[in-house]
Coordinates of C-alpha atoms in Angstrom, one line a residue:
Chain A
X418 CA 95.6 112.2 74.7
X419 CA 97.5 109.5 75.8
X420 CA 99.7 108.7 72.9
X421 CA 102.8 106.5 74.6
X422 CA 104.5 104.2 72.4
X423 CA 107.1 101.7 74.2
X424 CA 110.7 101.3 72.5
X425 CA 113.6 99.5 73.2
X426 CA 117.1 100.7 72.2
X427 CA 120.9 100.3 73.5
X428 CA 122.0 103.0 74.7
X429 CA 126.0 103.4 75.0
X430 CA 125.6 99.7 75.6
X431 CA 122.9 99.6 77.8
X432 CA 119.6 97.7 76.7
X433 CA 116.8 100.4 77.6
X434 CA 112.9 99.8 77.4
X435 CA 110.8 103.0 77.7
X436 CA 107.7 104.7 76.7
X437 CA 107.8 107.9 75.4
X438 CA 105.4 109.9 73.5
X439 CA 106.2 110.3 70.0
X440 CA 106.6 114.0 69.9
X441 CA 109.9 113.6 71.9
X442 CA 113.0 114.0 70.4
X443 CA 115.9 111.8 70.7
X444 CA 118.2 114.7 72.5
X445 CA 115.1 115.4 75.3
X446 CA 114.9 111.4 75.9
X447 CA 118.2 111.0 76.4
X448 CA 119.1 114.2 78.5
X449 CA 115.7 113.8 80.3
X450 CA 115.0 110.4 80.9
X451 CA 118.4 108.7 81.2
X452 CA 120.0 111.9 82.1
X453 CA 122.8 111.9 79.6
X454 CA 124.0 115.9 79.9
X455 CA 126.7 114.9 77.0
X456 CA 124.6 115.6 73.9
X457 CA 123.4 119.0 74.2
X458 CA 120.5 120.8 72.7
X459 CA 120.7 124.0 71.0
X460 CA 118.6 125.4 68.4
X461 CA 116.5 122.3 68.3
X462 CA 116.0 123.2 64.3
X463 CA 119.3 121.0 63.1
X464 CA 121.5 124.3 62.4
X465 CA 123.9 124.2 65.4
X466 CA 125.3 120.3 65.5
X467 CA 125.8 120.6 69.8
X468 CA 123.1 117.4 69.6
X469 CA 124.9 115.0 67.3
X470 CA 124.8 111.4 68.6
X471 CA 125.3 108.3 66.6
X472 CA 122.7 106.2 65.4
X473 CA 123.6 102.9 64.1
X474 CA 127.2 103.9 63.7
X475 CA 126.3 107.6 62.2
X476 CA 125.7 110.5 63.5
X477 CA 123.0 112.2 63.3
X478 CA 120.9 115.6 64.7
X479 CA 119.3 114.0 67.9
X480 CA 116.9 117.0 67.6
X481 CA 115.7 116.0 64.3
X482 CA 115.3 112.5 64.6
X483 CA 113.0 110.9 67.1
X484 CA 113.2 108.9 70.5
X485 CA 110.2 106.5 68.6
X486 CA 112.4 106.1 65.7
X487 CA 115.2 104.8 67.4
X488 CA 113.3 101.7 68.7
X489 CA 116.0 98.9 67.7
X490 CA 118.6 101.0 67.4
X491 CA 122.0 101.1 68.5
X492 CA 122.6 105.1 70.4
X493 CA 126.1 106.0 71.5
X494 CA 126.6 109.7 73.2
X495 CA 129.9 111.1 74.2
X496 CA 129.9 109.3 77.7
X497 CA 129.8 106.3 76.1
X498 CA 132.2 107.0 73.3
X499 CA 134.8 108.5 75.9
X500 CA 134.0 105.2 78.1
X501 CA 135.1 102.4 75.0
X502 CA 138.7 105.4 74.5
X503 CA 137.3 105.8 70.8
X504 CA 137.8 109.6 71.2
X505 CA 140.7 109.3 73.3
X506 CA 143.0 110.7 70.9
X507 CA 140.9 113.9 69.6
X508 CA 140.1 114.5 73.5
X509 CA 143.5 114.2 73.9
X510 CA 144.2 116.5 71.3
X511 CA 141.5 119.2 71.7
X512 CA 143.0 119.8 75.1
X513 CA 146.4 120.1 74.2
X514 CA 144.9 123.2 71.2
X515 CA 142.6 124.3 74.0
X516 CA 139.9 123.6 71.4
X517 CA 137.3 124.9 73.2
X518 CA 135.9 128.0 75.2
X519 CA 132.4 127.0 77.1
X520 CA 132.4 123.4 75.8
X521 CA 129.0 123.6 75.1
X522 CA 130.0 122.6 71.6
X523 CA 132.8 119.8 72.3
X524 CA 130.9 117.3 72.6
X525 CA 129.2 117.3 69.0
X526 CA 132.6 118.9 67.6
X527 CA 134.0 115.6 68.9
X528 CA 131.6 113.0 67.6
X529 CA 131.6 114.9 64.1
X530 CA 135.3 114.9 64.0
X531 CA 135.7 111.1 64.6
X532 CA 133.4 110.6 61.7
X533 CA 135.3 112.8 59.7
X534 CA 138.5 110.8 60.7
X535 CA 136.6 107.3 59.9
X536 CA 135.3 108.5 56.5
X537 CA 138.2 110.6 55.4
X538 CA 141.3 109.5 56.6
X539 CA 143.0 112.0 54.3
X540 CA 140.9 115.3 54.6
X541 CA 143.1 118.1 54.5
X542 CA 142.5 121.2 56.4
X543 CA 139.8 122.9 54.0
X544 CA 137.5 119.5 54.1
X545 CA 138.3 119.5 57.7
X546 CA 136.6 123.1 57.8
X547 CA 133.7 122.0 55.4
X548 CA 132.8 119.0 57.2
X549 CA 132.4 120.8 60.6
X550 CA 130.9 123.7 59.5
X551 CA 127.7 122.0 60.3
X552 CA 128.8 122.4 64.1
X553 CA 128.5 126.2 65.3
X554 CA 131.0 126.8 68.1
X555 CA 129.4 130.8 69.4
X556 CA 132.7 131.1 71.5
X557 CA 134.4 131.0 67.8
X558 CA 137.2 128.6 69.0
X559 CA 137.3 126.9 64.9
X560 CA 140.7 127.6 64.6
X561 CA 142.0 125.9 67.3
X562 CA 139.1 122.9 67.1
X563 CA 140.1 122.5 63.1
X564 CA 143.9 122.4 64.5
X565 CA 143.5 119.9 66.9
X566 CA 141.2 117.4 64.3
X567 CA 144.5 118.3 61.5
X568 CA 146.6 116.7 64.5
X569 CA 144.5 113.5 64.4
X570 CA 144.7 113.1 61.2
X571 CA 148.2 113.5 60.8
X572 CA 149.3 111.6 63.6
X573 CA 147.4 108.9 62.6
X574 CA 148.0 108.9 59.3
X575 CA 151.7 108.3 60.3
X576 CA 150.7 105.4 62.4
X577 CA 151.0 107.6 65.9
X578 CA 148.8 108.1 68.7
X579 CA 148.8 111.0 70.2
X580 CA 149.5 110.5 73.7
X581 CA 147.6 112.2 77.1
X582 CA 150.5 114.6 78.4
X583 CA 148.8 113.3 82.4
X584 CA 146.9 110.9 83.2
X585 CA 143.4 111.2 83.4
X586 CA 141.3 109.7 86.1
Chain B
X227 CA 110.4 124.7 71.2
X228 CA 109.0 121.3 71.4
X229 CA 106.6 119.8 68.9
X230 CA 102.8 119.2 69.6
X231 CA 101.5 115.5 70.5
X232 CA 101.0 113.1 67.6
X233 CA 100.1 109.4 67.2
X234 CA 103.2 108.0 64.9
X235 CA 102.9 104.2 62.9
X236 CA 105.1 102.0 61.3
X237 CA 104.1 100.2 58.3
X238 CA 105.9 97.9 56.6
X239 CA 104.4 97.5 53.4
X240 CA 103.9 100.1 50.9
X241 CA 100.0 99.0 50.3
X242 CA 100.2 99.2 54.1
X243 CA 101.0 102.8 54.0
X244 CA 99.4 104.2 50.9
X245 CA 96.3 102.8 53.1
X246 CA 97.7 104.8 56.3
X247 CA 97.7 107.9 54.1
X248 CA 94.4 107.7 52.5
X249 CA 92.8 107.1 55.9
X250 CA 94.9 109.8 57.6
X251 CA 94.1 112.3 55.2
X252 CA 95.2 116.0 55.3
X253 CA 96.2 115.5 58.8
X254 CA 98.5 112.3 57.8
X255 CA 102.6 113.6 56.9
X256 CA 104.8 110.8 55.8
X257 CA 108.1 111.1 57.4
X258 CA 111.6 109.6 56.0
X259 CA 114.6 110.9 56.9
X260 CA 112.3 114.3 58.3
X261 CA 115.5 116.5 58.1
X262 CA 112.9 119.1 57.2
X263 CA 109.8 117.8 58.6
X264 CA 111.5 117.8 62.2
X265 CA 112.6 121.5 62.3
X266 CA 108.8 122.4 61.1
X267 CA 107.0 120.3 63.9
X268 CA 110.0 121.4 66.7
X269 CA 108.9 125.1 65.2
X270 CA 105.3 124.1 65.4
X271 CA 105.2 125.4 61.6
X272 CA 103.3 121.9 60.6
X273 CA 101.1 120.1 63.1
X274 CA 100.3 116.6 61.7
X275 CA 98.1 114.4 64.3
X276 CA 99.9 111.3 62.8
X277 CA 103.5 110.5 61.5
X278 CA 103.7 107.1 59.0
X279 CA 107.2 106.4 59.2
X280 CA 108.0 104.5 55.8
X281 CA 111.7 103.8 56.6
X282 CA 110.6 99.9 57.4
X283 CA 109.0 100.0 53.7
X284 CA 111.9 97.9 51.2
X285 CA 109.8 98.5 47.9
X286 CA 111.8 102.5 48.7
X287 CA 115.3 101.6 49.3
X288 CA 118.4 101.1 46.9
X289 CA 120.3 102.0 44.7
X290 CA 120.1 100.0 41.2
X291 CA 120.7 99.9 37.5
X292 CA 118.0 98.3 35.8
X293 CA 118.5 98.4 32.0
X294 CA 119.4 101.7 30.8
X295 CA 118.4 103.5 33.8
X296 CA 119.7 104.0 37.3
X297 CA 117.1 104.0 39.5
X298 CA 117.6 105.5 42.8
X299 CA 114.7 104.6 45.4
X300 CA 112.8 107.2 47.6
X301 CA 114.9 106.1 51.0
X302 CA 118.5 106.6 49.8
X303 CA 120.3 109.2 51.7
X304 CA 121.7 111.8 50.8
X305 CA 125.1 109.9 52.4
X306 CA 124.5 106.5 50.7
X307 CA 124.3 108.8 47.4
X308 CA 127.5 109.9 48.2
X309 CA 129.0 107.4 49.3
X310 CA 127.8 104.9 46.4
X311 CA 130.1 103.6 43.3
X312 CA 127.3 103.2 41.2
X313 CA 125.9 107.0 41.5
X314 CA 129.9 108.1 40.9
X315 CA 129.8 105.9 37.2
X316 CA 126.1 106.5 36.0
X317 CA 125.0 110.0 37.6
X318 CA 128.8 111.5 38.5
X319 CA 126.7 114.7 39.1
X320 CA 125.2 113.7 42.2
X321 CA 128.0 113.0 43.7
X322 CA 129.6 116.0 42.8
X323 CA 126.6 117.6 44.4
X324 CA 126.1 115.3 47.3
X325 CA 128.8 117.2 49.8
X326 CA 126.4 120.5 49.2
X327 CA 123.6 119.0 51.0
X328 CA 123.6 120.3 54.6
X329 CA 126.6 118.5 56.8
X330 CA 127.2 115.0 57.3
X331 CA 124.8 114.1 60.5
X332 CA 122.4 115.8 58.1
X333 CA 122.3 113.5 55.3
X334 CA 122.9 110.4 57.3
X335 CA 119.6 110.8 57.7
X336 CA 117.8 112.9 54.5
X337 CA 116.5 111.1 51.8
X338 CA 116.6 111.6 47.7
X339 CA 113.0 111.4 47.9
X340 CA 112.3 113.4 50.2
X341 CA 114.2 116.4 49.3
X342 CA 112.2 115.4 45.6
X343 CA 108.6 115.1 47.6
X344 CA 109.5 118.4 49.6
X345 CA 110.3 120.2 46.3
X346 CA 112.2 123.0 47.9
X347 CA 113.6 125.0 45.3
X348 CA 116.5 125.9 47.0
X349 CA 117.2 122.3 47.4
X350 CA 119.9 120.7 45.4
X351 CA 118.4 117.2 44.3
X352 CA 115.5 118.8 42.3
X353 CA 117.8 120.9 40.1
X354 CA 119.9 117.8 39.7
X355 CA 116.9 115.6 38.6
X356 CA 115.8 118.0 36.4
X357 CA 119.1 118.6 34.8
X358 CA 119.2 114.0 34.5
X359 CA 116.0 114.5 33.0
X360 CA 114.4 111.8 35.8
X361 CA 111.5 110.0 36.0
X362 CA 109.9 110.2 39.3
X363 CA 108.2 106.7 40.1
X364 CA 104.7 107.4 41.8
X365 CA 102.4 104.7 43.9
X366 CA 99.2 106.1 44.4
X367 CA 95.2 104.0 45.1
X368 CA 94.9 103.8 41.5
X369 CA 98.5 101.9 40.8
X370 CA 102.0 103.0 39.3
X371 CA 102.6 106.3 37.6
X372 CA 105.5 108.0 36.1
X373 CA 106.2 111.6 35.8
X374 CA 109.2 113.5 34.1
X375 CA 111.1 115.9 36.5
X376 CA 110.1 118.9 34.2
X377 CA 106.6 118.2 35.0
X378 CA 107.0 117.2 38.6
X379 CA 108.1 120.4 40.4
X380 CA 105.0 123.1 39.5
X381 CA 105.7 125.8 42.0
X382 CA 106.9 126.3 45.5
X383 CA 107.2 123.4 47.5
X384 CA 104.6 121.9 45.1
X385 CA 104.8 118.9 43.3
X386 CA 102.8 116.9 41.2
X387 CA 102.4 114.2 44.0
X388 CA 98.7 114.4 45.0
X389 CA 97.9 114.1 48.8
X390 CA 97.3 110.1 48.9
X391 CA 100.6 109.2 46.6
X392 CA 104.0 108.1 47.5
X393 CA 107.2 109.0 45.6
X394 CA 108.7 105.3 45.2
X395 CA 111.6 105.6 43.1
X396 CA 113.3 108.1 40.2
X397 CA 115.1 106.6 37.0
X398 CA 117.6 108.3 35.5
X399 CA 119.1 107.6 32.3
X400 CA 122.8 106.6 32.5
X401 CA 125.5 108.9 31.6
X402 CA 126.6 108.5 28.3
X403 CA 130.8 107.8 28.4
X404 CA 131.1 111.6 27.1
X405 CA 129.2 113.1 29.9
X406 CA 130.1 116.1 31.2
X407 CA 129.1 117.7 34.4
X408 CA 129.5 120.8 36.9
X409 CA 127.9 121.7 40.0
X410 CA 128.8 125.0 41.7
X411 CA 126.1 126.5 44.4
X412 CA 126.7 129.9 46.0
X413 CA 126.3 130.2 50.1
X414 CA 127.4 132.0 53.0
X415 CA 128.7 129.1 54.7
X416 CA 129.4 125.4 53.4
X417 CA 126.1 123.3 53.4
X418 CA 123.5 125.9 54.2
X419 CA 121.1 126.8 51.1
X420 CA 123.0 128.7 48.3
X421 CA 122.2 132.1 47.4
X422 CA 122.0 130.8 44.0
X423 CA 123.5 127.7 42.2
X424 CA 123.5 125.3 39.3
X425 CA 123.8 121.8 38.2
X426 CA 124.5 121.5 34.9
X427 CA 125.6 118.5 32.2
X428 CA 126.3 118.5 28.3
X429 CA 127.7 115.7 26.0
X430 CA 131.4 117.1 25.1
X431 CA 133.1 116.6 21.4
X432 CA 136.5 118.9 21.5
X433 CA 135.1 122.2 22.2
X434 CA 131.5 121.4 21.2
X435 CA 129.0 120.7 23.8
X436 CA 125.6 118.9 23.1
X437 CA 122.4 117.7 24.5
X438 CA 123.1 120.7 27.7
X439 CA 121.1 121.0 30.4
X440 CA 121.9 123.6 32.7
X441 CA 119.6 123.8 36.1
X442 CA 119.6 127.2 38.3
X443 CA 118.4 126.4 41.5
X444 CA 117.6 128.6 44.4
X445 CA 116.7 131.3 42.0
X446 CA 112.7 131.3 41.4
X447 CA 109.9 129.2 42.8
X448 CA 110.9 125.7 41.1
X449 CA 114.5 124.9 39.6
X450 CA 114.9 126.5 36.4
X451 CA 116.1 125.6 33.1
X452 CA 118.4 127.5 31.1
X453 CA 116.3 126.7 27.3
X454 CA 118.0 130.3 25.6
X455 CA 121.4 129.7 26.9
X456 CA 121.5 125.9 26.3
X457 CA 119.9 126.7 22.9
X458 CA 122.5 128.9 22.1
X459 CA 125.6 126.6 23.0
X460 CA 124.3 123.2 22.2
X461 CA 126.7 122.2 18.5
X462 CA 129.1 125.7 18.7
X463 CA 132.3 125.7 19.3
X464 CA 132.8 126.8 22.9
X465 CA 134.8 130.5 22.7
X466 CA 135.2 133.4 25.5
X467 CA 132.2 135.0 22.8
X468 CA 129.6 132.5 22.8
X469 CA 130.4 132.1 26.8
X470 CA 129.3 136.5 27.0
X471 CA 126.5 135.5 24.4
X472 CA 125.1 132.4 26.6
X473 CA 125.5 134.7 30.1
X474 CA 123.6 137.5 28.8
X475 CA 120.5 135.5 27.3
X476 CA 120.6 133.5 30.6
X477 CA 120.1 136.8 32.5
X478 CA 117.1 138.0 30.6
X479 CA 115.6 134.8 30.7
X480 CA 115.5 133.7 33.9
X481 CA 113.4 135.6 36.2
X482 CA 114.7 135.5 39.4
X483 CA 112.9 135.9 42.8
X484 CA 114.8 138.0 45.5
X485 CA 114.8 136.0 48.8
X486 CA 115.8 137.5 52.8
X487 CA 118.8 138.3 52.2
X488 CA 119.6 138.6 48.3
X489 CA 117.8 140.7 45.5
X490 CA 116.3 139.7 42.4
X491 CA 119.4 141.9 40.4
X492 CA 121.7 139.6 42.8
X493 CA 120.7 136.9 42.4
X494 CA 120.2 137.7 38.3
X495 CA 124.1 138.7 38.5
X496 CA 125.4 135.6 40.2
X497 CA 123.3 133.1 37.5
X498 CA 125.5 134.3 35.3
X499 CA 128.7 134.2 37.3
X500 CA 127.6 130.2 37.6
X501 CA 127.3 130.0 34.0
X502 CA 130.3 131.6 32.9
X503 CA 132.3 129.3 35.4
X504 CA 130.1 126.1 34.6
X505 CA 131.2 126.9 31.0
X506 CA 134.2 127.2 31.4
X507 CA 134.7 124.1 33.4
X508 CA 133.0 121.7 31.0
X509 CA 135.3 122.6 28.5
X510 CA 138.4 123.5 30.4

């Protein structure tokens, strides 16, 4: 059974028409039909956080939500949120803590963490902790990740930035 | 694992998709925020042959105070529960409780009714609803309907929704000025479901708390109420002797329900661990 619907969404800026069948997730779309590799899929149940993309300026599980109901929508992934330097400073920061083991995480870790930073401008390091426990790191790097978001946070609390220690191509 | 193949509409009217629902029958799920529904069709635990996305449907959205009540409708995250001034003055307990519900990207999405419809008892907005003493707001063929939270969650994952209704709104009375509330929820790790928990709230005088209702959840096939232990503090002054009192009749009255991980003595134990705390609390 033939069951296509046809959607239209911007995607990291791009307008993108499509059909899809409604069964497919937003993570599969993305990663299969416009080949983003940034959000990654992992438990595909909403326990792990390594899809988290933003929806209409949140994030959200792109397992559990799908490519059908983001018709209209406005879809950023880490490419495109690494492309506009949003993320700049946590990239920057989670390098210098070496926040991260296989990556396979990082790039959910890193779209949590700037919401975090928009939302709570003041979290200290135990709300830090809560609000990215819903993003499983299976290296077990959290110590270093929740140091390098504590950075952020102070640095930009203090009206710094924290600057790339070499350029970046 | 991927889900099977389904057809998937978008109404935008809320005759438009009672009439979905009727026609789709058993085989029809509605789907919100489907923070639940998702996992079970990726898992292949539930497979629908049509989705009716209602997120289009405006009769369901909002938050609003209308009179005495605060109503709350159906589409409101979990997030925009949180997030909202109106829940913090007139229902401070769901926003204490909000931060409990899974993790952010979670309840972006998730919706108050849901988490009601679903009637997980593991959940935290049914214990809170119960413990608020809501009216849940039901559309159905034959028109509007309202039904208390006590008689809306029956057993597991059962409501008193039938198969052709839609959960529209709940009202909840507003919070008198000398409300007070706890919420406290046992897990293994921040925003999974707790081993046990409670929402509680009681109208304080000094050391005297009235009008308590104290909600286990995550305990036994529906969220529980406390009757015996509330019974016993409602109009007493508040001592370490009527806490022991209230946390041994809350033991033999509820009857808890082991789960995976936890037993029923457990689970028994930590209810009154909550109690003793949420006691303490209110009148701390």
């Amino acid at each position: 059974m033939s069951l296509k619907k046809k959607i239209s969404m911007t995607v990291n800026g791009n307008l993108v028409n499509a059909e899809v069948e409604p069964r497919r997730h937003l993570v599969d779309f993305l990663r299969e039909d416009l080949h983003l590799k940034g959000p990654h899929l992992g438990c595909e149940q909403g326990a792990c956080g390594a899809c988290t993309v933003k929806v209409d300026g949140q994030i959200i599980r792109g397992c559990l939500y799908l490519a059908v109901q983001a018709d209209g929508c406005v879809v950023e992934t880490v490419e495109g949120l690494t492309k506009s330097g949003v993320l700049a400073d946590l990239q920057e920061s989670f390098m210098r803590h070496n926040a991260m083991q296989c990556g396979f995480c990082s790039s959910g870790m890193l779209l949590a963490a700037a919401e975090l930073i928009e939302k709570q401008p003041k979290a200290n390091r135990e709300e830090v902790r809560e609000w990215i426990s819903g993003n499983y790191c299976r290296c077990t790097g959290y110590h270093s990740i929740v140091d390098a978001i504590v950075d952020v946070l102070d640095a930009r609390a203090k009206g710094q930035k924290i600057k790339p220690v070499s350029a970046h191509a | 694992m991927k889900a099977a193949a389904f057809d998937y509409v978008k109404p935008k009217a809320l005759s438009d998709a009672l009439s979905l629902l009727k026609q789709g029958g058993d085989d029809a799920r509605l789907i919100a925020g489907g923070q639940t529904l998702l996992a079970t069709l990726n898992m292949r635990l539930s497979e629908p042959s049509v989705l009716i996305d209602i997120t289009d449907v405006e009769e369901l959205k909002g938050i609003s105070v209308i009179g005495d009540q605060l109503r709350i409708g159906a589409l409101v995250t979990h997030t925009e529960i949180e997030d909202s001034d109106l829940v913090a003055k007139h229902a401070p307990l769901l926003k204490a409780a909000a931060p409990h519900i899974a993790h952010r990207a979670i309840r972006n999405l998730g919706t108050w009714g849901g988490s009601l419809a679903y009637g997980d008892p593991a959940a935290e907005w049914p214990a809170c609803s119960l413990a608020l003493q809501a009216t849940m707001v039901i559309h159905g063929p034959a028109g509007e309907r309202k039904v208390s939270a006590k008689d809306f969650f029956i057993d597991l994952y059962t409501t008193a929704l039938e198969s052709d209704e839609i959960l529209v709104a709940t009202e909840i009375p507003l919070a008198p000025s000398n409300q007070v509330f706890y919420f406290h929820e046992l897990a293994r790790r921040h925003g999974d479901y707790a081993v046990a928990g409670l929402a509680a709230v009681a109208q304080k005088d000094g050391n005297i708390l009235n009008n308590c209702a104290f909600t286990f959840f995550s305990v036994s096939s529906t969220p529980v109420m406390a009757i015996a232990a509330q019974d016993l503090i409602n109009g007493k002054t508040l001592n370490s002797e009527l806490i022991a009192k209230a946390v041994n009749a809350v033991r033999d009255e509820i009857d808890a329900i082991a789960d995976i991980t936890n037993s029923a003595e457990a689970k028994k134990h930590l209810i009154g661990v909550l109690l003793e705390r949420g006691l303490r609390h209110l009148v701390a």
